[in-house]
Amino acid sequence: MSPEEIWSGLLSAVDANLRRSDIVEEERKFDLNFEVKSSKSWQRANVNAFNSVSVISSSAAQQTDNYTTHSLVIADVCLIIGGLFQMGSRARHTIREESWDSLHYSDASNESSPGDESESSINEQGIPALRTVGDVQRAIYPLKATADRVGKQVERFAETLDRLNTQKQRKSKDCRHVLPIVYEYERIAGVTVDRLRKVHQPDREVPPRKPQRNRRRRSRSSSGRSTPISIHEDEDEDGISQTSLQDLKDWEEERQTWRLLWLMLELEYPPSNYHPYPSWHEEHFTRPSKHQPTHQYSSDQDVWENFLAEHSEAWEKNVIVEWLKIGAEETSPDINALVNEDEPNSDKRSGLWSHGWLHTKEAIKNVKELRSWPLPLDPNSPGIDTALANPDGTHLVTQLDPDAFTRQGRTISQADVSRERATWQACWEMLRRGRSWETVRDWCQGRVEGWKALAMHGDPRGSSLGAWHSRALWRSICLKAAKNGGIDPYENAVYGALSGDILSVEKVVRSCDDYLFAHYNSYLLQSFDFYIERKFSGRLPVNLKERLVTSSIADAPFMDVSPLKLVQRMRNMDPLKAEATNPTKMLQASLISRGFKTFIQNTGLKLAQSANQPGRSKLMKVSRKTLEPDLGADITFDDYDLLRILTHMILIFQDLDPAGYKSHAVENIVVAYIDFLGKAGKHQLMPLYASRLSEKRSIRCMGRQLPFIIDPSERETVMRLMKQYGLDVQEILKTQIVMIMDDTSPNVDNSTTFPNLDILDHSRKPKAMPTVRKNFSGESMTEDEKDLVNGFEWYLLLDGHWPETMSMGTMLYKHLLRIKALAAAKYLAETVNFSAISLNKTKTILGRALDLTLSQPASEDEANGNLDLRRSTRSRSTHVRNRRSSSSRKRLKAQRGLLLSHSQSFRDLENLVVALDTLEYWKEKETEAVQQEDPRHAREWKAEMQQAHDAVVTTMQPILHGWLQCPKDDAEAAEFEAIRVAILPELTLAYGSVLNFGGHALSREILLQCMDLAATVASEQSDLANCFTKAGRMSEFVDSMAVASKSLLRAEEIGRKANRKARKLDGENMGIWDVKTPRDRALELGLPT
């Protein structure tokens, strides 16, 4: 089979799947780039697929001899069919289906060079490339590509949330039941981080290493085009190579956030007897128990643990400090790489680390050799300043002990300064990351700097075994060293972190976490010193009492500074300004300060403002509540990952405090996340999250999403899930239609106002028979009009509820007539007609599926199609008599009559739309008949014209006799009256025009039906005359009947030779119009005049 034959077959299959030809005509205007502007309609996706296939088919027809092209054509056919019907399968080497396991990656990571991008998206013929099922899926759901990037995390988060039973009443605020949920979220983020690190961790090294051989890269094919390849394709099935380093950082930040949530939940809602704890928790976050009473000989570590055991606030500070250390350890680049980045010109990369101050040492050695001086050099010796000097004129130390720098007030060689800076920077990084003292010692000893490790050995959080008073004295000395200054700011920062000084540490902070670490570490150590002073006030040495220090900022123990205020400070610091406004950092600050409720409240208010910036949002309104801008994050509907994190945190806190997280602003976050799930095609997850909203908000939220679900199987699943999660399905189905109707309501004050349908063309001269306008209903539908029909389709899945369904359908028809959306009304009549509704609902109501549009069967066997005249045994006769009992028949008849009574108005309005449709079809045939010039086709067009005429006559009969006369109340009666006055005169005149044309084109006897129409209008049982009078159009009807009468007289003259006395269908003939004088009759009979 050739490629063009394959594409032709696919074109036919796709075309058959399109529901309406008018949608095809509308959507053919779209660009042939296989992009769908919105995901609201399955038909639109099919149309775009049809167009794309058409273009590719024409291209394939030019390459039939190319075997490769033939293979690609077959592959594309399989994938497009798989995308449309969700049956695609993965093809090796040529194509790669994007799976839901794909990890989150940013759009920036997919960007290639301009040349590569153009080549990958469009081939030489300018045809869009269709190579994966993912292309088709993204065309259907615009955000499905984003959902693909986060992979299965979306489903896993939902599955984990489903295990959280919010309905169970908790007697005490205990976080034990939510900790497994938090742990699972942290684990999901951790697994993602581990997989991303395999690819992006080398990118953290500065300078970065050469790309590994198994990483994805671009190579040149034989044609010279750049194509993505991978050495190990089987190792990249989840699309890891398409991610970026920023994705790794984002997931690491998320993992740290979930850990922080765990820790703060433990502090705020202490769990009872919870186990097991995560591995990262056991080592750093297990609160110590109180030891035996401490005394003056107790070790510093024992006093420290008692301090944490006795003071909850101190323990909370310690938790935050340890969390910051773990975060720095896991997310920061390698220490050596970081040091190399800061000091690229030093000799530390030349293997000279183990030689100490090498350049200063050589300078001193040279001076001593020149002077033949065996003793240490005296800095006051003559000429020493000239001999030991840097190029900038500063003087070098004369001795190499660590204190020489401060003791002599001199410096060291500039090259050694860089090396010293790198050493202290490494010590600071190890201290900041929480490395053990043993690790610091080994690192320093490897560089002949063991004294630095000794100087750092005294932190009570480490393996300090010295007496508490000696360690307190050591911290006071560290404070002096931090304030008096050393060789480098990193040296001061090390001593500042060990003593609790803030100012010296702030000089080297690189991030917001460093800033928080500086403050919380200072508060913690300061509080410990005050604890010692109070605990051993009577046994402190005099010199220690004088040297116990306080922080340079805080003046009292346990003085707290809110993290949100620290964030405000960081916003005014140039190096940290951008990071301080990061929503994730603000989220972490709110958790640390236990201000999550205030944070999420203000974030929800900001989200509503953002949603309403371009125009009025359909999902949320701007609240009148006072907004505190600095206490909320600036997020939008596009921040999908942040919405996911915030939503699940809200639901966790909601389980602990149901009343505190049900405000409208807080629910804005959840609503935005549900909207993302809908746009990403994750419809089956929406009921779970909607069930966590308040009842009113869940109804409105789901009501906005349901019209966009087109696939029947998905609809059934979502309907089942809504019932499973306890949502009010009936109210949701009603609300979705009412909301869309409100969006499309005309700007009229009177709800009973209905426009004229403008069926007739009045451009002809006065007193002439008006003609029907071509295509008077139009072909285009707005998105909201399509959503209305899609929303009403959900009623087919609602068991029973017959009166509600008919009432909603009637309301929908009235709305479409009010806004003059005749194309949408026709679509509704075709998609959700009365026959389809009765077949779907009577099975539940009557016990079997019946089409109530058909006449009532004589028996139940006939209704079921089980009547068999060949079987007439006595036993069967007895069984049949039992089934056909009179009571059963009467009950069925009564139920059927009740259903028809409830549906009368709906059927009347559907009959109107069907009549308009047949009238429009008749106009098409009339236009063809007028333009027909070939007499050889006269029989064909006349037969088609007769068929169209008969259809109009048949569909008009219910409209002309008692139409729309069964209102349910006075308000609806007024609406029905307005509809009849607006529509019936116009439609009756159009019907008269049809009869008049049929009398000329088909048969003269049809003109008699015009007279019947006049009689129907004048009948006392009809209110047609009343409608004409109220509409002020009775004169038009009289003029049109006059024109029909003249046409009838002319037809008699033309057909005088025909059998004028022939009986017609109802005993009618045209003899009444044979007007003659007595003289004419005498001459005809041969009598004298």
PDB file of C-alpha atoms in Angstrom, residues 562-719:
ATOM      1  CA  SER A 562       9.743  36.526  62.621  1.00  0.00           C
ATOM      2  CA  PRO A 563      11.049  34.878  59.435  1.00  0.00           C
ATOM      3  CA  LEU A 564       8.593  37.005  57.486  1.00  0.00           C
ATOM      4  CA  LYS A 565      10.283  40.111  58.882  1.00  0.00           C
ATOM      5  CA  LEU A 566      13.646  38.631  57.993  1.00  0.00           C
ATOM      6  CA  VAL A 567      12.302  38.171  54.460  1.00  0.00           C
ATOM      7  CA  GLN A 568      11.350  41.833  54.424  1.00  0.00           C
ATOM      8  CA  ARG A 569      14.895  42.720  55.409  1.00  0.00           C
ATOM      9  CA  MET A 570      16.305  40.503  52.679  1.00  0.00           C
ATOM     10  CA  ARG A 571      14.117  42.261  50.122  1.00  0.00           C
ATOM     11  CA  ASN A 572      16.142  45.393  50.817  1.00  0.00           C
ATOM     12  CA  MET A 573      19.474  43.595  50.388  1.00  0.00           C
ATOM     13  CA  ASP A 574      20.670  43.676  46.784  1.00  0.00           C
ATOM     14  CA  PRO A 575      22.300  40.210  46.762  1.00  0.00           C
ATOM     15  CA  LEU A 576      19.187  38.557  48.225  1.00  0.00           C
ATOM     16  CA  LYS A 577      16.410  40.704  46.816  1.00  0.00           C
ATOM     17  CA  ALA A 578      15.415  38.371  43.982  1.00  0.00           C
ATOM     18  CA  GLU A 579      15.506  35.197  46.062  1.00  0.00           C
ATOM     19  CA  ALA A 580      13.594  36.821  48.930  1.00  0.00           C
ATOM     20  CA  THR A 581      10.566  37.340  46.683  1.00  0.00           C
ATOM     21  CA  ASN A 582      10.584  33.707  45.597  1.00  0.00           C
ATOM     22  CA  PRO A 583       7.202  32.167  46.557  1.00  0.00           C
ATOM     23  CA  THR A 584       8.831  28.973  47.821  1.00  0.00           C
ATOM     24  CA  LYS A 585      11.070  30.918  50.197  1.00  0.00           C
ATOM     25  CA  MET A 586       8.080  32.853  51.452  1.00  0.00           C
ATOM     26  CA  LEU A 587       6.256  29.572  51.972  1.00  0.00           C
ATOM     27  CA  GLN A 588       9.141  28.204  54.007  1.00  0.00           C
ATOM     28  CA  ALA A 589       9.272  31.395  56.055  1.00  0.00           C
ATOM     29  CA  SER A 590       5.552  31.097  56.805  1.00  0.00           C
ATOM     30  CA  LEU A 591       6.015  27.530  58.006  1.00  0.00           C
ATOM     31  CA  ILE A 592       8.932  28.488  60.227  1.00  0.00           C
ATOM     32  CA  SER A 593       7.010  31.370  61.775  1.00  0.00           C
ATOM     33  CA  ARG A 594       3.820  29.288  62.068  1.00  0.00           C
ATOM     34  CA  GLY A 595       2.063  31.815  59.907  1.00  0.00           C
ATOM     35  CA  PHE A 596       0.980  29.487  57.122  1.00  0.00           C
ATOM     36  CA  LYS A 597      -2.702  30.371  57.542  1.00  0.00           C
ATOM     37  CA  THR A 598      -2.036  34.076  57.065  1.00  0.00           C
ATOM     38  CA  PHE A 599       0.352  33.381  54.200  1.00  0.00           C
ATOM     39  CA  ILE A 600      -2.054  31.158  52.291  1.00  0.00           C
ATOM     40  CA  GLN A 601      -4.924  33.579  52.914  1.00  0.00           C
ATOM     41  CA  ASN A 602      -3.044  36.473  51.355  1.00  0.00           C
ATOM     42  CA  THR A 603      -1.676  34.281  48.579  1.00  0.00           C
ATOM     43  CA  GLY A 604      -5.220  33.254  47.679  1.00  0.00           C
ATOM     44  CA  LEU A 605      -6.284  36.896  47.570  1.00  0.00           C
ATOM     45  CA  LYS A 606      -3.336  37.730  45.315  1.00  0.00           C
ATOM     46  CA  LEU A 607      -4.186  34.796  43.045  1.00  0.00           C
ATOM     47  CA  ALA A 608      -7.719  36.115  42.636  1.00  0.00           C
ATOM     48  CA  GLN A 609      -6.369  39.545  41.735  1.00  0.00           C
ATOM     49  CA  SER A 610      -4.020  37.999  39.198  1.00  0.00           C
ATOM     50  CA  ALA A 611      -6.821  35.919  37.681  1.00  0.00           C
ATOM     51  CA  ASN A 612      -8.968  39.018  37.201  1.00  0.00           C
ATOM     52  CA  GLN A 613      -6.240  41.250  35.761  1.00  0.00           C
ATOM     53  CA  PRO A 614      -6.930  40.752  32.022  1.00  0.00           C
ATOM     54  CA  GLY A 615     -10.676  40.547  32.598  1.00  0.00           C
ATOM     55  CA  ARG A 616     -13.296  39.004  34.815  1.00  0.00           C
ATOM     56  CA  SER A 617     -12.374  35.474  35.828  1.00  0.00           C
ATOM     57  CA  LYS A 618     -15.000  32.762  35.669  1.00  0.00           C
ATOM     58  CA  LEU A 619     -13.341  30.747  38.423  1.00  0.00           C
ATOM     59  CA  MET A 620     -12.867  33.261  41.222  1.00  0.00           C
ATOM     60  CA  LYS A 621     -13.782  36.785  42.207  1.00  0.00           C
ATOM     61  CA  VAL A 622     -11.693  39.487  43.813  1.00  0.00           C
ATOM     62  CA  SER A 623     -12.391  39.548  47.534  1.00  0.00           C
ATOM     63  CA  ARG A 624     -13.084  42.703  49.495  1.00  0.00           C
ATOM     64  CA  LYS A 625     -10.963  41.491  52.379  1.00  0.00           C
ATOM     65  CA  THR A 626      -7.901  43.530  53.261  1.00  0.00           C
ATOM     66  CA  LEU A 627      -4.803  42.224  51.548  1.00  0.00           C
ATOM     67  CA  GLU A 628      -1.392  42.286  53.229  1.00  0.00           C
ATOM     68  CA  PRO A 629       0.917  42.190  50.178  1.00  0.00           C
ATOM     69  CA  ASP A 630       4.080  41.346  52.097  1.00  0.00           C
ATOM     70  CA  LEU A 631       2.495  38.270  53.710  1.00  0.00           C
ATOM     71  CA  GLY A 632       1.502  36.503  50.514  1.00  0.00           C
ATOM     72  CA  ALA A 633       3.264  35.172  47.433  1.00  0.00           C
ATOM     73  CA  ASP A 634       2.683  36.505  43.936  1.00  0.00           C
ATOM     74  CA  ILE A 635       1.460  33.478  42.011  1.00  0.00           C
ATOM     75  CA  THR A 636      -0.644  32.935  38.906  1.00  0.00           C
ATOM     76  CA  PHE A 637      -2.549  30.086  37.302  1.00  0.00           C
ATOM     77  CA  ASP A 638       0.656  29.208  35.437  1.00  0.00           C
ATOM     78  CA  ASP A 639       2.612  28.319  38.591  1.00  0.00           C
ATOM     79  CA  TYR A 640       1.542  24.687  38.414  1.00  0.00           C
ATOM     80  CA  ASP A 641       4.185  23.192  40.685  1.00  0.00           C
ATOM     81  CA  LEU A 642       3.650  25.773  43.393  1.00  0.00           C
ATOM     82  CA  LEU A 643      -0.114  25.310  43.139  1.00  0.00           C
ATOM     83  CA  ARG A 644       0.386  21.574  43.623  1.00  0.00           C
ATOM     84  CA  ILE A 645       2.528  22.083  46.723  1.00  0.00           C
ATOM     85  CA  LEU A 646       0.237  24.675  48.269  1.00  0.00           C
ATOM     86  CA  THR A 647      -2.896  22.669  47.539  1.00  0.00           C
ATOM     87  CA  HIS A 648      -1.660  19.561  49.297  1.00  0.00           C
ATOM     88  CA  MET A 649      -0.361  21.568  52.238  1.00  0.00           C
ATOM     89  CA  ILE A 650      -3.741  23.245  52.567  1.00  0.00           C
ATOM     90  CA  LEU A 651      -5.508  19.881  52.605  1.00  0.00           C
ATOM     91  CA  ILE A 652      -3.099  18.549  55.238  1.00  0.00           C
ATOM     92  CA  PHE A 653      -3.664  21.530  57.510  1.00  0.00           C
ATOM     93  CA  GLN A 654      -7.357  21.317  56.720  1.00  0.00           C
ATOM     94  CA  ASP A 655      -7.437  17.849  58.217  1.00  0.00           C
ATOM     95  CA  LEU A 656      -5.834  19.159  61.405  1.00  0.00           C
ATOM     96  CA  ASP A 657      -7.914  22.339  61.568  1.00  0.00           C
ATOM     97  CA  PRO A 658     -11.046  21.986  59.376  1.00  0.00           C
ATOM     98  CA  ALA A 659     -12.536  25.352  60.259  1.00  0.00           C
ATOM     99  CA  GLY A 660      -9.343  27.327  59.754  1.00  0.00           C
ATOM    100  CA  TYR A 661      -8.734  26.510  56.094  1.00  0.00           C
ATOM    101  CA  LYS A 662     -12.191  26.776  54.514  1.00  0.00           C
ATOM    102  CA  SER A 663     -12.160  30.454  53.610  1.00  0.00           C
ATOM    103  CA  HIS A 664     -12.877  31.585  50.082  1.00  0.00           C
ATOM    104  CA  ALA A 665      -9.360  32.963  49.606  1.00  0.00           C
ATOM    105  CA  VAL A 666      -7.696  29.730  50.719  1.00  0.00           C
ATOM    106  CA  GLU A 667      -9.927  27.680  48.429  1.00  0.00           C
ATOM    107  CA  ASN A 668      -8.786  29.833  45.499  1.00  0.00           C
ATOM    108  CA  ILE A 669      -5.537  27.848  45.537  1.00  0.00           C
ATOM    109  CA  VAL A 670      -7.319  24.495  45.327  1.00  0.00           C
ATOM    110  CA  VAL A 671      -9.641  25.755  42.594  1.00  0.00           C
ATOM    111  CA  ALA A 672      -6.651  26.909  40.527  1.00  0.00           C
ATOM    112  CA  TYR A 673      -5.018  23.492  40.899  1.00  0.00           C
ATOM    113  CA  ILE A 674      -8.233  21.739  39.837  1.00  0.00           C
ATOM    114  CA  ASP A 675      -8.295  24.001  36.788  1.00  0.00           C
ATOM    115  CA  PHE A 676      -4.748  22.899  35.964  1.00  0.00           C
ATOM    116  CA  LEU A 677      -5.776  19.236  36.251  1.00  0.00           C
ATOM    117  CA  GLY A 678      -8.620  19.866  33.833  1.00  0.00           C
ATOM    118  CA  LYS A 679      -6.429  21.624  31.284  1.00  0.00           C
ATOM    119  CA  ALA A 680      -3.843  18.855  31.587  1.00  0.00           C
ATOM    120  CA  GLY A 681      -6.452  16.172  30.878  1.00  0.00           C
ATOM    121  CA  LYS A 682      -6.368  14.770  34.434  1.00  0.00           C
ATOM    122  CA  HIS A 683     -10.137  14.878  34.773  1.00  0.00           C
ATOM    123  CA  GLN A 684     -10.386  11.782  36.942  1.00  0.00           C
ATOM    124  CA  LEU A 685      -8.460  13.530  39.721  1.00  0.00           C
ATOM    125  CA  MET A 686     -10.723  16.586  39.911  1.00  0.00           C
ATOM    126  CA  PRO A 687     -13.537  15.100  42.061  1.00  0.00           C
ATOM    127  CA  LEU A 688     -11.043  14.142  44.776  1.00  0.00           C
ATOM    128  CA  TYR A 689      -9.835  17.708  45.212  1.00  0.00           C
ATOM    129  CA  ALA A 690     -13.281  19.233  44.723  1.00  0.00           C
ATOM    130  CA  SER A 691     -14.581  17.106  47.601  1.00  0.00           C
ATOM    131  CA  ARG A 692     -12.167  18.981  49.905  1.00  0.00           C
ATOM    132  CA  LEU A 693     -13.806  22.318  49.085  1.00  0.00           C
ATOM    133  CA  SER A 694     -16.858  23.766  50.761  1.00  0.00           C
ATOM    134  CA  GLU A 695     -20.120  22.494  49.298  1.00  0.00           C
ATOM    135  CA  LYS A 696     -20.964  25.649  47.387  1.00  0.00           C
ATOM    136  CA  ARG A 697     -17.440  26.086  46.037  1.00  0.00           C
ATOM    137  CA  SER A 698     -17.142  22.433  44.990  1.00  0.00           C
ATOM    138  CA  ILE A 699     -20.365  22.720  43.007  1.00  0.00           C
ATOM    139  CA  ARG A 700     -19.229  25.832  41.169  1.00  0.00           C
ATOM    140  CA  CYS A 701     -15.715  24.509  40.612  1.00  0.00           C
ATOM    141  CA  MET A 702     -16.827  21.201  39.105  1.00  0.00           C
ATOM    142  CA  GLY A 703     -19.529  22.996  37.171  1.00  0.00           C
ATOM    143  CA  ARG A 704     -16.867  25.011  35.391  1.00  0.00           C
ATOM    144  CA  GLN A 705     -14.847  21.922  34.477  1.00  0.00           C
ATOM    145  CA  LEU A 706     -17.444  19.376  33.342  1.00  0.00           C
ATOM    146  CA  PRO A 707     -18.284  20.960  29.945  1.00  0.00           C
ATOM    147  CA  PHE A 708     -14.677  20.454  28.860  1.00  0.00           C
ATOM    148  CA  ILE A 709     -14.801  16.679  29.340  1.00  0.00           C
ATOM    149  CA  ILE A 710     -15.838  15.244  25.993  1.00  0.00           C
ATOM    150  CA  ASP A 711     -14.791  11.605  26.042  1.00  0.00           C
ATOM    151  CA  PRO A 712     -17.792   9.391  27.031  1.00  0.00           C
ATOM    152  CA  SER A 713     -15.732   6.930  29.067  1.00  0.00           C
ATOM    153  CA  GLU A 714     -14.098   9.786  30.979  1.00  0.00           C
ATOM    154  CA  ARG A 715     -17.502  11.267  31.664  1.00  0.00           C
ATOM    155  CA  GLU A 716     -18.737   8.009  33.120  1.00  0.00           C
ATOM    156  CA  THR A 717     -15.660   7.728  35.322  1.00  0.00           C
ATOM    157  CA  VAL A 718     -15.904  11.316  36.572  1.00  0.00           C
ATOM    158  CA  MET A 719     -19.624  10.868  37.250  1.00  0.00           C
TER     159      MET A 719
END
